[in-house]
Amino acid sequence: MRIRPLSCSIGVVIGLLSVHTAVSAAEADPAAANPTFANPDTPGLLAGKPAPDVVNLSDVVFLKQLAMGSRAEVEIGKLADQRSSTSGVDAFARDMVKDHGEANSKLASLARTAKVSLPTELGPAHVAARTELSRLSGTEFDLKYVDGQIKDHQQAVQLLIYEITSGQHSGVRKFAADSLPTVMAHLEHARSLRAQLTPPEVTPPPAASR
Amino acid sequence: MTRATLFPGYLLASLAALSVSDAALPPDTTYRPLPTAPLDAVIKSDQAAKPAVLQRQRSLFEQRYDLANRPMPNAKMSGGRKGVQAGVRVKLPQGMTWERLGEMTPEQIRTQRAFPAGFMRLPHVKQSAGGQVFPRQQIDEINAQEKRNLERFDVDFDLPDHFTPEFPAPIFLQSRPDLGDVSQGKLLTIRNYYEIMVGHLTPVQMEGLRLLLTPFPQEEFNQTEDRKVIEQSLGVTCLDCHANFHTNAAFHLTPDVRPQAARFRLDTTSLRGMFNQQIHGSKRSLRSVEDFTEFEQRTAYFNGDHVSATRKGVHLPDRANQVAMMAQMQNMIDFPPAPKLRPDGTLDPAKSSEQELAGERVFNGKGQCATCHVPRQDFLDHQMHDLKTERFFTPGLVVNDQAVLPDGPIKTFTLRGIKDSPPYLHDGRLLTLADTVEFFNLVMGLKLTAPEKESLVAYMLTL
């Protein structure tokens, strides 16, 4: 368990940990985490097999933060699909709605098994981003949307990488590892869209002298 | 306006201020957290998990490499005691040949998942913990001479002994080439350096050497509860990894990348020929060995985390005296002799075999090796280059808790004395010289023939 300010209820998590008395039958990955940063009460810790189906605080932070971002991908993606006039951008937005919709279902079911409650509303940053986007159109909209996507996917990539060595819940860690190639591909796609939307300015050749 | 209506306004304002940071990543993506579990629980947990941790890494090695002990019949490292391992050891996907792989485009290799696993990043034996891991010989010798414990309770060294450099490595002084190897076949330590080196060095160099052999607290070897050695540790020394100013293949994770699963493994580099090297650190590109020596206390020792370093008792050497003396000592270390090389870095045809000369031609021509490994400049170019290996695979795969990401630009390493420094590449993912030839053949799209590849290996043995 890591020490850090948390938006979730630490009491709920600690209570959750303490009700587990035996190492679960779920697959344990002994090489996963550094026990120096573990909750000393983690079942199975002393046997080198921390309970794989129990969350630590990194899992909780990861689940909540990723769920919030992924929910925003769907909501803002729907707006972009309606609003964008550029075929590459609207196709990307539809991919986001589909891929993150699927991811959200998986996250919801993981969160249920891990007994973590996920945020049901967008965070203030994404609400502000959606409000700003809803006022834009044309290339201005496309650029703003794609820029937001680049930032959001950069954050998501780092969150997934973080969970791989910091998390404890084997299902959540597996979800992070399995999702990384897809989210990295989304980031690369968004970066290539941005490059297409901002072609290097070419100075027209001087008019031939008459 | 009443107090009741003012208050919600104030709340709204603070919510707006909060909105800028609600998506910020958790602090321990960058910073090392403070320990939460008591040390005795950590020791029990790590020791219990250790067999499975080592088994997982062993499986990865066996899946990627042919680990057999097969030295070349006619080649030894510079001390003449240890063989140089022969042949390509990276395994190919089922049914693939090196020739066929060499004909494929990066896109084909990527989509058909044909890039050999041994050409991808090599994870740390325990990526989540990371930190320095020493080979058995180093642990035993330091224990025998100094009674200082370099043994971790959570992990062991993961490479078979025949893929590591000669131990202890010979020491050649560029200030006295006439003397040859001055190591007396011993490992330099704080206990013996004086009698071995007095007379060969200046007073300033001797003091630099003393500092390079003095243990200082480190991330996993220190006195706090956040350590991976059972007793309170005196720490580690510079030459615990750069043993005899060469390398013993001790490994670490790069200090320059976060989060933890994104960090690549670092194979210790040799300090031979430091006098001619203009940039230092695989990523940091520090411009002098003085800079590197001064800053290493916060990087190799503490993962680039000055916060953790301060807590555990970092030793910050003073630039005008200690750093200067340590740097001057390091700059005295020469490459091993290469009797077939002329002063301009070319092979002397009178002393070289036809195969070695053919290898030199490939090196300078079709193989493009000399573009970066410039023979006239001790096979360095003082640049960092990005080989863009991610053209050949889908980034984001996770192997033993390490994310397979693009490495980005990495410093060119020298090839002088290269047969003495296995394993190869910055993370030690390649076990033999033949592996390096296959790797660069593929990554640079060279389409070398089998005789050309063999000649390159023969040539590299002369360096």
XYZ file of C-alpha atoms in Angstrom:
673
model
C 0.000 0.000 0.000
C 1.344 3.393 -0.938
C 1.077 6.537 1.133
C -0.403 9.319 -0.864
C -3.333 11.697 -0.729
C -6.379 9.920 -1.976
C -9.784 10.981 -3.128
C -11.241 7.605 -2.191
C -12.061 6.452 1.282
C -9.002 4.865 2.818
C -11.159 3.450 5.571
C -13.197 1.456 3.084
C -10.066 -0.036 1.539
C -8.457 -0.950 4.846
C -11.719 -2.498 5.996
C -11.847 -4.456 2.772
C -8.300 -5.743 3.227
C -8.916 -6.865 6.776
C -11.883 -9.083 5.934
C -9.633 -11.277 3.795
C -8.025 -13.867 5.988
C -6.601 -16.340 3.510
C -4.674 -16.097 0.269
C -7.104 -16.359 -2.567
C -7.116 -19.124 -5.106
C -6.611 -16.510 -7.832
C -3.265 -16.704 -9.570
C -0.547 -15.087 -7.439
C 2.332 -13.345 -9.144
C 5.168 -13.305 -6.601
C 7.407 -11.104 -8.717
C 4.785 -8.412 -9.039
C 5.247 -5.822 -6.348
C 7.935 -4.616 -4.001
C 6.715 -5.642 -0.514
C 8.522 -2.656 1.021
C 5.543 -0.561 -0.067
C 2.834 -3.098 0.814
C 0.175 -2.839 3.479
C 1.657 -4.905 6.342
C -1.770 -6.527 6.845
C -1.931 -7.888 3.308
C -2.954 -11.551 3.519
C -0.189 -13.835 2.288
C 2.473 -11.131 2.437
C 4.810 -13.050 4.741
C 4.543 -16.140 2.560
C 5.708 -14.105 -0.440
C 2.290 -14.507 -2.066
C 0.280 -11.358 -1.366
C -3.391 -12.061 -1.947
C -3.829 -11.499 -5.685
C -7.514 -10.571 -5.485
C -7.090 -7.871 -2.859
C -6.539 -4.291 -3.930
C -3.860 -1.977 -2.619
C -4.164 1.805 -2.804
C -2.384 1.936 -6.168
C -5.071 -0.344 -7.613
C -7.778 1.937 -6.223
C -6.190 5.129 -7.530
C -5.586 3.465 -10.881
C -9.135 2.152 -11.245
C -10.771 5.442 -10.305
C -8.542 7.610 -12.407
C -8.579 5.389 -15.461
C -12.363 4.974 -15.252
C -12.837 8.736 -15.089
C -10.618 9.281 -18.143
C -12.109 6.410 -20.086
C -15.656 7.653 -19.434
C -14.621 11.032 -20.798
C -13.231 9.351 -23.930
C -16.699 7.996 -24.700
C -18.644 11.195 -23.937
C -16.250 13.515 -25.728
C -15.850 10.955 -28.531
C -19.612 11.068 -29.189
C -19.460 14.843 -29.422
C -16.481 14.621 -31.806
C -18.233 12.062 -34.008
C -21.163 14.506 -34.439
C -19.131 17.683 -34.684
C -16.011 16.832 -36.686
C -16.022 17.410 -40.416
C -12.719 15.624 -40.995
C -13.128 11.964 -41.899
C -9.968 10.816 -40.060
C -11.019 12.603 -36.884
C -14.601 11.304 -36.804
C -13.395 7.726 -37.481
C -10.941 8.101 -34.599
C -13.745 9.418 -32.384
C -15.924 6.394 -33.237
C -12.982 4.115 -32.343
C -12.721 5.887 -29.004
C -16.431 5.474 -28.284
C -16.232 1.767 -29.131
C -12.855 0.861 -27.527
C -13.381 2.877 -24.373
C -16.975 1.678 -24.104
C -15.655 -1.880 -24.004
C -12.887 -0.883 -21.610
C -15.440 0.779 -19.328
C -17.462 -2.427 -19.100
C -14.339 -4.387 -18.177
C -13.329 -1.724 -15.662
C -16.803 -1.785 -14.112
C -16.760 -5.543 -13.690
C -13.193 -5.479 -12.296
C -14.194 -2.752 -9.889
C -17.159 -4.823 -8.735
C -14.968 -7.867 -7.976
C -12.388 -5.607 -6.338
C -15.159 -3.815 -4.388
C -14.023 -0.384 -5.540
C -16.624 2.211 -6.416
C -15.890 4.043 -9.638
C -16.745 7.694 -10.298
C -20.056 8.128 -12.096
C -19.490 11.711 -13.248
C -16.860 13.336 -15.403
C -14.140 15.173 -13.489
C -14.028 18.995 -13.632
C -11.165 19.023 -16.166
C -13.116 16.906 -18.639
C -16.354 18.833 -18.017
C -14.454 22.020 -18.841
C -12.916 20.408 -21.931
C -16.334 19.244 -23.154
C -17.855 22.665 -22.565
C -15.076 24.346 -24.495
C -15.317 21.833 -27.358
C -19.074 22.324 -27.643
C -18.451 25.966 -28.526
C -16.061 25.151 -31.382
C -16.424 23.856 -34.920
C -14.366 23.076 -38.019
C -10.588 22.817 -37.792
C -10.621 24.616 -34.458
C -12.746 21.831 -33.036
C -10.649 19.069 -34.599
C -7.411 20.475 -33.248
C -8.767 21.049 -29.774
C -10.251 17.543 -29.685
C -7.092 15.857 -30.947
C -4.888 17.854 -28.565
C -7.072 16.748 -25.667
C -6.877 13.160 -26.893
C -3.082 13.284 -27.009
C -2.893 14.580 -23.449
C -5.481 12.106 -22.156
C -3.803 9.129 -23.814
C -0.369 10.194 -22.555
C -1.837 10.150 -19.063
C -3.544 6.808 -19.650
C -0.329 5.183 -20.934
C 1.542 6.298 -17.824
C -1.280 5.144 -15.532
C -1.284 1.686 -17.121
C 2.510 1.426 -16.838
C 2.280 2.577 -13.222
C -0.252 -0.112 -12.311
C 1.953 -2.925 -13.694
C 4.557 -2.653 -10.917
C 2.564 -0.768 -8.257
C -0.710 -2.671 -8.189
C -1.512 -5.869 -6.357
C -4.874 -7.096 -7.695
C -3.886 -9.604 -10.378
C -6.982 -8.952 -12.495
C -6.434 -5.200 -12.462
C -2.723 -5.575 -13.228
C -3.538 -7.937 -16.089
C -6.065 -5.455 -17.431
C -3.358 -2.741 -17.351
C -0.831 -4.921 -19.165
C -3.363 -6.141 -21.726
C -4.621 -2.615 -22.442
C -1.232 -0.956 -22.893
C -0.639 -1.838 -26.592
C -4.127 -0.573 -27.539
C -3.822 2.682 -25.616
C -0.347 3.249 -27.063
C -1.824 2.700 -30.529
C -4.555 5.283 -29.752
C -1.872 7.775 -28.724
C 0.090 7.164 -31.896
C -3.093 7.545 -33.937
C -3.956 10.854 -32.220
C -0.412 12.145 -32.803
C -0.617 11.257 -36.496
C -4.006 13.023 -36.746
C -2.468 16.123 -35.256
C 0.340 15.996 -37.801
C -2.283 15.748 -40.578
C -4.278 18.656 -39.156
C -1.221 20.897 -38.957
C 0.675 20.436 -42.223
C 3.936 22.330 -42.335
C 3.366 25.737 -43.867
C 4.710 25.866 -47.378
C 5.587 29.255 -48.808
C 4.215 29.411 -52.353
C 6.926 29.860 -54.958
C 7.281 33.459 -56.174
C 5.143 34.214 -59.216
C 7.047 34.012 -62.476
C 8.150 37.430 -63.662
C 6.045 38.761 -66.493
C -25.302 39.979 -0.068
C -25.554 37.510 2.803
C -22.940 35.186 4.098
C -25.060 32.226 2.899
C -24.834 33.289 -0.732
C -21.179 34.227 -0.532
C -20.117 30.831 0.709
C -21.240 28.751 -2.310
C -19.456 31.268 -4.504
C -16.259 30.663 -2.629
C -16.763 26.899 -2.957
C -17.242 27.183 -6.704
C -14.065 29.183 -7.009
C -12.070 26.541 -5.176
C -13.604 23.791 -7.318
C -12.517 25.652 -10.415
C -9.023 25.862 -8.998
C -9.121 22.106 -8.310
C -10.126 21.321 -11.859
C -6.635 21.864 -13.209
C -5.216 18.957 -11.243
C -7.977 16.336 -11.138
C -6.260 14.319 -13.871
C -2.689 14.564 -12.528
C -0.898 11.254 -12.202
C -0.215 9.782 -8.744
C 2.996 11.103 -7.144
C 4.655 7.679 -6.977
C 4.746 7.543 -10.767
C 7.751 9.851 -10.282
C 8.811 9.647 -6.606
C 9.841 6.655 -4.517
C 7.230 6.176 -1.778
C 8.233 5.757 1.841
C 8.234 2.163 3.091
C 5.014 0.975 4.674
C 5.762 -2.631 5.681
C 8.203 -3.361 8.539
C 11.579 -4.665 7.376
C 11.191 -8.107 8.966
C 7.933 -8.623 7.048
C 9.604 -7.415 3.847
C 12.506 -9.849 4.314
C 10.148 -12.766 4.931
C 8.006 -11.848 1.949
C 10.914 -11.290 -0.436
C 12.741 -14.442 0.639
C 9.614 -16.552 0.257
C 8.964 -15.111 -3.198
C 12.588 -15.343 -4.365
C 12.559 -18.884 -5.866
C 9.529 -18.040 -8.013
C 11.045 -14.683 -9.026
C 14.267 -16.365 -10.157
C 12.367 -19.152 -11.903
C 10.318 -16.632 -13.861
C 13.482 -14.906 -15.093
C 15.183 -18.247 -15.864
C 12.187 -19.226 -17.994
C 12.458 -15.953 -19.894
C 16.167 -16.511 -20.566
C 15.574 -20.096 -21.704
C 12.739 -19.021 -23.941
C 14.869 -16.284 -25.550
C 18.410 -17.683 -25.675
C 20.528 -20.764 -26.179
C 22.393 -20.595 -22.861
C 24.878 -23.428 -23.477
C 28.511 -22.900 -22.489
C 30.160 -22.970 -25.937
C 33.343 -20.868 -26.010
C 35.246 -20.243 -29.247
C 38.196 -22.602 -29.550
C 40.767 -19.903 -30.381
C 39.642 -16.779 -28.540
C 40.159 -15.665 -24.959
C 39.433 -12.398 -23.166
C 42.397 -10.081 -22.591
C 43.502 -11.681 -19.323
C 43.793 -14.995 -21.155
C 41.682 -16.844 -18.586
C 38.123 -16.747 -19.862
C 36.701 -17.915 -23.188
C 34.594 -15.830 -25.557
C 31.221 -17.440 -26.216
C 30.570 -18.531 -29.798
C 27.556 -18.423 -32.063
C 24.189 -16.746 -32.248
C 22.289 -17.350 -29.004
C 19.084 -15.434 -29.653
C 16.393 -17.922 -30.612
C 14.233 -17.459 -33.706
C 10.472 -17.928 -33.857
C 9.461 -21.457 -34.891
C 10.293 -22.222 -38.532
C 12.162 -18.933 -39.162
C 15.740 -18.552 -40.436
C 18.055 -15.550 -40.096
C 18.284 -15.333 -43.880
C 14.523 -15.225 -44.326
C 14.123 -12.738 -41.484
C 16.739 -10.495 -43.120
C 14.660 -10.381 -46.297
C 11.488 -9.213 -44.525
C 10.487 -5.564 -44.130
C 10.057 -4.089 -40.646
C 6.275 -3.973 -41.271
C 6.167 -7.665 -42.191
C 8.207 -8.572 -39.113
C 5.885 -6.475 -36.977
C 2.622 -7.843 -38.301
C 3.869 -11.459 -38.341
C 5.363 -11.048 -34.846
C 8.644 -12.395 -36.170
C 11.023 -10.098 -34.261
C 13.090 -12.432 -32.052
C 12.195 -11.969 -28.374
C 15.916 -11.775 -27.537
C 16.146 -8.563 -29.594
C 13.639 -6.836 -27.307
C 14.284 -5.180 -23.973
C 15.632 -7.431 -21.245
C 13.721 -6.896 -17.987
C 15.362 -6.601 -14.577
C 15.218 -9.857 -12.620
C 12.537 -8.096 -10.525
C 11.385 -5.001 -12.339
C 9.133 -3.794 -9.529
C 12.061 -3.607 -7.100
C 14.848 -2.792 -9.565
C 18.209 -1.680 -8.234
C 21.763 -2.947 -8.449
C 22.326 -6.693 -8.635
C 25.876 -8.052 -8.376
C 27.287 -11.307 -9.765
C 28.207 -14.047 -7.313
C 31.993 -13.631 -7.796
C 31.815 -9.953 -6.824
C 29.673 -10.716 -3.766
C 32.042 -13.469 -2.603
C 35.246 -11.499 -3.176
C 33.968 -8.351 -1.418
C 32.725 -10.502 1.438
C 36.110 -12.227 1.723
C 38.159 -9.029 1.562
C 35.934 -6.457 3.257
C 33.257 -8.424 5.155
C 30.805 -6.194 3.302
C 27.601 -7.865 2.139
C 26.471 -7.219 -1.462
C 23.913 -10.025 -1.367
C 20.261 -9.033 -1.727
C 17.547 -11.020 -0.005
C 15.022 -10.538 -2.793
C 16.904 -11.414 -5.993
C 20.036 -13.040 -7.403
C 22.115 -12.256 -10.468
C 20.389 -13.780 -13.489
C 23.067 -14.336 -16.176
C 25.060 -17.588 -16.399
C 28.714 -16.995 -15.504
C 30.044 -17.824 -18.986
C 28.260 -14.779 -20.435
C 29.974 -12.293 -18.101
C 33.410 -10.635 -18.351
C 36.623 -12.135 -17.034
C 36.843 -11.694 -13.267
C 38.823 -9.969 -11.946
C 39.478 -8.046 -15.151
C 42.984 -6.926 -16.114
C 43.836 -3.236 -15.616
C 45.800 -1.314 -18.240
C 47.123 2.196 -17.556
C 47.328 4.628 -20.452
C 49.956 6.510 -18.446
C 52.201 3.406 -18.421
C 51.460 1.194 -21.424
C 54.816 -0.494 -20.911
C 53.613 -2.158 -17.699
C 50.748 -4.193 -19.155
C 48.105 -5.545 -16.771
C 48.809 -4.137 -13.296
C 45.985 -5.918 -11.463
C 48.146 -8.829 -10.233
C 45.077 -10.959 -10.942
C 43.314 -9.404 -7.950
C 40.092 -7.471 -7.478
C 40.901 -3.903 -6.381
C 39.234 -3.119 -3.051
C 39.611 -0.631 -0.253
C 41.654 -3.316 1.554
C 44.332 -3.906 -1.071
C 44.459 -1.001 -3.529
C 47.377 0.739 -1.867
C 49.877 -2.075 -2.087
C 48.769 -2.973 -5.612
C 48.884 0.542 -7.057
C 51.439 2.534 -5.069
C 54.247 3.509 -7.401
C 52.071 3.193 -10.510
C 49.898 6.203 -9.706
C 50.267 9.833 -8.642
C 49.067 10.930 -5.193
C 45.997 12.531 -6.774
C 45.153 9.336 -8.672
C 45.632 7.268 -5.507
C 43.171 9.452 -3.630
C 40.725 9.224 -6.540
C 41.066 5.448 -6.427
C 40.450 5.387 -2.684
C 37.199 7.285 -3.183
C 36.142 5.012 -6.040
C 36.599 2.069 -3.657
C 34.867 3.646 -0.650
C 31.357 2.373 0.036
C 28.549 4.926 0.210
C 24.840 4.387 0.974
C 22.729 3.336 -1.983
C 19.022 2.700 -2.642
C 19.109 -1.032 -1.801
C 22.308 -1.023 0.290
C 21.958 1.405 3.182
C 21.070 1.590 6.841
C 17.339 2.355 6.669
C 14.366 -0.015 6.593
C 14.170 0.684 2.860
C 16.972 -1.691 1.807
C 17.362 -5.138 0.258
C 20.259 -6.472 2.299
C 19.621 -8.080 5.671
C 22.042 -6.170 7.889
C 22.468 -2.419 7.906
C 24.743 -1.989 4.940
C 27.870 0.127 4.521
C 26.734 0.713 0.954
C 28.377 0.150 -2.404
C 31.427 1.515 -4.210
C 31.852 2.747 -7.787
C 34.126 -0.193 -8.549
C 31.646 -2.748 -7.151
C 30.039 -2.569 -10.609
C 32.956 -1.185 -12.637
C 35.160 -3.913 -11.139
C 38.839 -3.200 -11.841
C 37.647 -0.226 -13.926
C 36.025 -2.665 -16.369
C 32.637 -4.285 -15.743
C 31.508 -7.431 -13.959
C 28.099 -7.293 -15.711
C 26.330 -6.074 -12.571
C 23.033 -4.585 -13.694
C 20.587 -1.889 -12.671
C 17.613 0.040 -14.039
C 18.105 3.332 -15.851
C 17.724 6.278 -13.472
C 16.317 8.416 -16.273
C 12.878 6.954 -16.959
C 9.589 6.601 -15.040
C 7.223 4.964 -14.172
C 9.043 1.877 -12.901
C 7.742 -0.578 -15.533
C 8.993 1.756 -18.298
C 12.587 1.765 -17.045
C 15.089 -0.204 -19.114
C 17.786 -2.415 -17.686
C 21.374 -1.157 -17.640
C 24.353 -3.439 -18.092
C 27.409 -1.862 -16.406
C 29.726 -0.230 -18.926
C 33.485 -0.565 -18.880
C 35.516 2.493 -17.852
C 38.329 1.531 -20.221
C 39.191 4.354 -22.626
C 37.260 6.922 -20.591
C 39.908 9.518 -21.582
C 38.489 9.584 -25.108
C 34.785 9.470 -24.344
C 32.965 12.778 -24.726
C 29.467 11.904 -23.533
C 28.491 9.815 -20.526
C 25.383 7.960 -19.362
C 23.238 5.981 -21.825
C 20.535 8.697 -21.706
C 21.929 11.728 -19.883
C 24.668 12.710 -22.303
C 26.734 14.335 -19.556
C 29.640 16.149 -21.134
C 32.544 15.147 -18.927
C 33.595 12.293 -16.703
C 33.789 14.892 -13.920
C 30.088 15.642 -14.351
C 29.246 11.971 -14.449
C 31.303 11.205 -11.347
C 29.724 14.036 -9.413
C 26.140 13.274 -10.398
C 26.330 9.478 -10.251
C 25.670 9.557 -6.521
C 22.120 10.603 -7.281
C 21.614 8.388 -10.312
C 23.267 4.942 -10.257
C 23.182 5.072 -6.475
C 19.673 6.491 -6.038
C 17.756 6.023 -9.292
C 17.770 9.720 -10.118
C 15.769 10.419 -6.967
C 17.482 13.109 -4.904
C 14.680 12.936 -2.340
C 15.357 9.298 -1.497
C 19.107 9.972 -1.676
C 18.923 12.633 0.990
C 16.943 10.409 3.323
C 19.399 7.521 3.036
C 22.544 9.610 3.457
C 23.900 10.472 0.020
C 27.599 11.294 -0.277
C 28.039 14.319 -2.511
C 31.699 14.521 -3.507
C 33.180 17.986 -3.629
C 33.873 19.067 -7.162
C 37.201 20.832 -6.790
C 38.915 18.017 -4.909
C 37.190 14.667 -4.736
C 35.471 14.707 -8.130
C 38.602 15.927 -9.881
C 40.725 13.199 -8.350
C 38.200 10.431 -9.091
C 37.899 11.631 -12.690
C 41.663 11.828 -13.159
C 41.976 8.258 -11.937
C 39.280 7.025 -14.311
C 40.960 8.773 -17.231
C 44.146 6.746 -16.722
C 42.492 3.458 -17.678
C 43.365 2.158 -21.127
C 41.740 -0.349 -23.445
C 43.376 -3.769 -23.567
C 46.208 -4.028 -26.118
C 45.099 -4.693 -29.713
C 48.337 -5.754 -31.424
C 46.768 -6.014 -34.874
C 45.516 -2.397 -34.879
C 47.663 0.399 -36.344
C 47.706 3.894 -34.812
C 44.902 5.026 -37.130
C 42.588 2.245 -35.943
C 42.926 0.134 -39.090
C 44.098 -3.477 -39.178
C 47.725 -4.145 -40.016
C 47.431 -6.454 -43.066
C 50.762 -8.062 -42.203
C 49.386 -9.276 -38.886
C 45.764 -10.001 -39.834
C 44.005 -12.960 -41.375
C 42.085 -12.734 -44.630
C 38.823 -13.186 -42.685
C 39.686 -10.366 -40.258
C 40.518 -8.041 -43.157
C 37.272 -9.034 -44.901
C 35.447 -8.215 -41.662
C 37.082 -4.792 -41.575
C 35.867 -4.110 -45.115
C 32.308 -5.073 -44.158
C 32.607 -2.944 -41.008
C 33.581 0.116 -43.035
C 31.335 -0.604 -46.018
C 28.203 -2.712 -46.367
C 27.841 -3.165 -42.613
C 27.795 0.631 -41.976
C 29.271 -0.036 -38.516
C 32.002 2.576 -38.946
C 29.419 5.343 -39.427
C 29.004 5.461 -35.638
C 31.870 3.259 -34.382
C 34.586 5.393 -35.997
C 37.842 3.367 -36.016
C 40.004 6.486 -35.892
C 38.188 7.667 -32.729
C 38.397 4.501 -30.658
C 35.195 3.306 -32.353
C 33.131 6.117 -30.859
C 31.316 9.053 -32.420
C 30.258 10.857 -29.231
C 26.644 10.840 -30.338
C 23.393 9.252 -29.243
C 21.408 7.409 -31.897
C 17.897 6.011 -32.064
C 17.840 2.582 -33.725
C 14.017 2.704 -33.739
C 13.628 -1.001 -33.008
C 9.927 -0.333 -32.400
C 9.515 -0.533 -36.190
C 9.705 -4.308 -35.704
C 7.174 -4.907 -32.927
C 4.004 -3.530 -31.409
C 4.989 -1.362 -28.425
C 3.266 -1.906 -25.106
C 3.723 -5.626 -24.642
C 4.524 -6.374 -20.998
C 7.247 -8.931 -20.218
C 8.024 -9.826 -16.578
C 6.516 -6.515 -15.447
C 8.514 -4.446 -17.919
C 6.712 -2.553 -20.677
C 8.333 -3.068 -24.066
C 8.629 0.557 -25.175
C 10.812 2.344 -27.710
C 14.245 2.996 -26.163
C 14.867 6.304 -27.941
C 18.403 7.565 -28.545
C 21.215 5.759 -26.719
C 24.907 6.670 -26.575
C 27.292 4.903 -28.971
C 29.532 2.494 -27.035
C 33.130 1.808 -27.985
C 34.089 -1.481 -29.631
C 37.717 -1.436 -28.427
C 38.210 -4.494 -26.267
C 34.642 -5.556 -27.045
C 35.286 -9.292 -26.656
C 35.959 -8.575 -22.953
C 32.544 -7.020 -22.239
C 29.619 -9.392 -22.694
C 26.658 -9.094 -22.572
C 26.031 -6.486 -25.259
C 23.788 -3.465 -25.925
C 22.949 -1.022 -23.157
C 20.723 -3.527 -21.365
C 22.762 -6.659 -22.065
C 20.026 -8.258 -24.182
C 22.607 -9.760 -26.592
C 24.868 -12.485 -25.196
C 27.506 -12.896 -27.931
C 29.250 -10.892 -30.659
C 27.441 -13.055 -33.226
C 24.144 -11.915 -31.675
C 25.158 -8.271 -32.148
C 25.873 -8.926 -35.835
C 22.430 -10.488 -36.364
C 20.783 -7.660 -34.417
C 22.368 -4.863 -36.459
C 21.953 -6.813 -39.692
C 18.210 -6.799 -39.089
C 17.766 -3.373 -37.506
C 19.862 -1.584 -40.138
C 18.485 -3.718 -43.009
C 21.985 -4.736 -44.140
C 21.291 -8.131 -45.783
C 24.741 -9.457 -44.912
C 25.717 -12.936 -46.132
C 26.788 -15.686 -43.720
C 30.525 -15.267 -44.573
C 30.213 -11.483 -44.080
C 28.642 -12.007 -40.662
C 31.385 -14.439 -39.624
C 34.084 -12.059 -40.818
C 32.603 -9.256 -38.695
C 32.849 -11.418 -35.578
C 36.471 -12.310 -36.467
C 37.222 -8.596 -36.937
C 35.654 -7.593 -33.609
C 37.847 -10.139 -31.811
C 40.906 -8.167 -32.989
C 39.700 -4.907 -31.472
